[in-house]
Amino acid sequence: MSLEKFNLTGQFLIAMPAMTDPYFSKTVTYICTHNQDGAMGVIINRHSDITVAKLFEQIKLQTESLSLLTKAVHYGGPVQTERGFILHTILPAPHDEFNSTVVINNAVALTTSKDILEAVAENKVVKNNVPNKMLIALGYAGWTAGQLEDEMAQNAWLSLKTGLIEEAQALIFDAPNDDKFDLAMGMMGLNVANFSHSAGHA
């Protein structure tokens, strides 16, 4: 299958219900890039064991937002787990407010530079310099060239493409983590209980 017909950038990757890999079992991953060199994405439905308060302490940031500090940082995947990956809604153009931002589509962008967290800590949202929704994660999920295609052929994953900006943003930023897997399956018109447990080995 050609890459032009099989590009999952901006789509959700849903682990098949039978997948037993502890890193990816019952995960929903948002694919940020997918090309001839491989793919990378951020798992959106798993918390890490640290809070934003602990993360800010580690990177020497301070904020007075108690609601932010009590939020859990997400587990984005098993690669580079010490590095931050922030999925967020699109800022008004130009998209050059932060040092390292990739605009994935018209719904979501990915920033990996510390300056976005500095802006959040300083509450620059009032100046329109902070996205109104974001998901802070440590680590990412990565695939080498051809690896994701092979895993898809082995029925390890389902892919979900949402047609509406609001649907993608709601699944990433608004839905409770515990509900995201079932919600993603439901958006495909599928019920987990109807799946065979013979597939899903990544």
XYZ file of C-alpha atoms in Angstrom:
202
model
C 0.000 0.000 0.000
C 1.467 3.377 -0.990
C 2.192 5.986 1.648
C -0.131 8.422 -0.121
C -3.026 6.031 0.537
C -1.813 5.109 4.005
C -0.824 8.223 5.890
C -2.156 8.268 9.438
C -0.965 11.761 10.355
C -3.703 13.447 12.369
C -5.570 10.191 12.984
C -6.131 8.134 16.115
C -4.526 4.729 16.479
C -6.597 2.384 18.636
C -5.042 -0.766 20.079
C -7.002 -3.881 19.211
C -8.801 -5.170 22.324
C -6.696 -8.357 22.357
C -3.354 -6.518 22.420
C -1.310 -7.644 25.432
C 1.732 -5.370 25.055
C 1.781 -3.514 28.412
C 2.957 -0.308 26.739
C -0.009 -0.144 24.379
C -2.830 -2.315 25.715
C -6.137 -0.429 25.440
C -4.408 2.759 24.330
C -5.519 5.505 21.998
C -2.601 7.242 20.296
C -2.777 10.466 18.306
C -0.442 10.200 15.316
C 1.557 13.406 14.885
C 3.745 12.407 11.944
C 3.731 9.478 9.525
C 6.016 9.339 6.510
C 8.516 7.110 4.736
C 10.862 7.315 7.738
C 8.336 6.006 10.247
C 5.703 7.393 12.575
C 5.376 9.050 15.963
C 2.423 9.781 18.173
C 1.328 10.546 21.714
C -0.805 8.194 23.813
C -3.752 10.262 25.024
C -5.459 7.999 27.558
C -2.812 7.145 30.143
C -1.628 9.187 33.095
C 1.966 9.069 34.310
C 2.741 8.894 38.012
C 3.629 12.590 38.340
C 1.574 15.765 38.492
C 2.131 19.049 36.697
C 3.308 20.437 40.047
C 6.103 17.852 40.179
C 7.023 18.459 36.544
C 7.187 22.212 37.085
C 9.380 21.638 40.137
C 11.764 19.522 38.073
C 12.074 22.120 35.301
C 12.105 25.041 37.740
C 8.834 26.710 36.791
C 6.353 28.337 39.139
C 2.681 29.136 38.715
C -0.172 30.237 40.923
C -2.733 28.115 39.072
C -3.738 25.430 41.565
C -6.049 23.764 39.041
C -3.096 23.307 36.680
C -0.703 22.047 39.346
C -3.016 19.261 40.447
C -3.426 17.840 36.930
C -1.646 14.592 36.097
C 0.983 14.525 33.371
C 0.156 11.959 30.678
C 2.272 8.984 29.693
C 2.863 9.660 26.014
C 4.730 6.477 25.158
C 7.869 4.452 25.916
C 10.338 6.566 23.910
C 12.209 9.518 25.498
C 10.108 9.379 28.660
C 12.079 12.228 30.206
C 11.062 14.638 27.431
C 7.857 16.653 27.232
C 5.402 16.473 24.331
C 2.453 18.868 24.464
C -0.575 18.400 22.234
C -2.659 21.562 22.049
C -5.267 23.467 20.124
C -4.144 25.816 17.373
C -3.143 29.355 18.231
C -4.136 32.202 15.918
C -1.691 32.556 13.006
C 1.238 32.964 12.776
C 2.095 29.679 14.487
C 5.552 30.805 15.612
C 4.898 31.628 19.248
C 6.997 28.692 20.470
C 10.440 27.452 19.469
C 9.439 23.961 18.406
C 5.870 23.519 17.181
C 4.490 21.267 14.461
C 0.988 22.084 13.237
C -0.490 18.645 12.592
C -3.765 19.818 11.067
C -6.390 22.499 11.633
C -7.359 20.969 14.985
C -4.162 20.078 16.836
C -0.495 21.036 17.084
C 2.466 19.480 18.900
C 5.025 21.544 20.807
C 8.165 20.073 22.356
C 9.896 23.214 23.608
C 9.787 24.405 27.222
C 8.536 27.872 26.301
C 4.928 26.694 25.992
C 5.007 25.607 29.640
C 6.613 28.912 30.594
C 3.729 30.718 28.900
C 1.218 28.544 30.745
C 2.974 29.144 34.059
C 2.818 32.901 33.480
C -0.865 32.653 32.482
C -0.323 34.316 29.117
C -3.630 32.898 27.949
C -5.112 36.352 28.531
C -2.793 37.626 25.804
C -3.849 34.890 23.383
C -0.366 33.360 23.626
C -1.450 30.076 25.213
C -3.669 27.392 23.649
C -7.026 27.080 25.358
C -6.670 23.290 25.580
C -3.588 21.105 25.970
C -2.387 17.673 26.975
C 1.024 17.526 28.649
C 2.793 14.188 28.192
C 6.177 12.652 28.874
C 7.478 10.322 26.191
C 6.061 9.319 22.831
C 5.243 6.255 20.761
C 7.508 5.671 17.774
C 7.681 3.319 14.801
C 10.550 2.791 12.373
C 10.091 2.866 8.604
C 7.428 0.358 7.599
C 6.859 -0.886 11.153
C 3.439 0.664 11.653
C 2.302 -0.527 8.234
C 3.342 -4.073 9.162
C 1.519 -3.897 12.495
C -1.620 -2.606 10.790
C -1.437 -5.537 8.358
C -1.242 -7.877 11.372
C -4.457 -6.359 12.763
C -2.714 -4.904 15.816
C -4.389 -1.512 15.410
C -7.476 0.276 14.206
C -7.263 3.782 12.766
C -9.851 6.486 13.346
C -10.110 9.628 11.237
C -12.451 12.284 12.574
C -14.036 14.687 10.145
C -14.757 17.435 12.640
C -12.283 19.576 14.565
C -14.538 19.467 17.605
C -14.566 15.650 17.636
C -10.792 15.347 17.602
C -10.309 18.001 20.254
C -13.012 16.552 22.498
C -11.446 13.089 22.402
C -7.939 14.371 23.116
C -8.572 17.138 25.618
C -12.028 16.785 27.156
C -12.940 13.128 27.595
C -11.837 11.348 30.802
C -8.892 9.032 30.191
C -10.863 5.999 31.335
C -13.489 6.669 28.665
C -11.300 7.481 25.654
C -10.751 3.903 24.469
C -14.452 3.032 24.441
C -15.332 6.429 22.978
C -12.853 5.986 20.129
C -14.217 2.522 19.395
C -17.743 3.899 19.503
C -16.828 6.654 17.050
C -15.979 3.849 14.627
C -19.323 2.195 15.326
C -17.623 -0.688 17.121
C -18.230 -2.465 20.413
C -15.228 -3.938 22.246
C -17.277 -6.945 23.357
C -17.772 -8.014 19.742
C -14.066 -8.427 18.993
C -12.225 -11.718 18.792
C -9.267 -12.088 21.131
C -7.159 -13.851 18.510
C -5.641 -10.684 17.053
C -3.817 -7.697 18.384
C -0.161 -8.668 18.892
C 2.025 -5.702 17.966
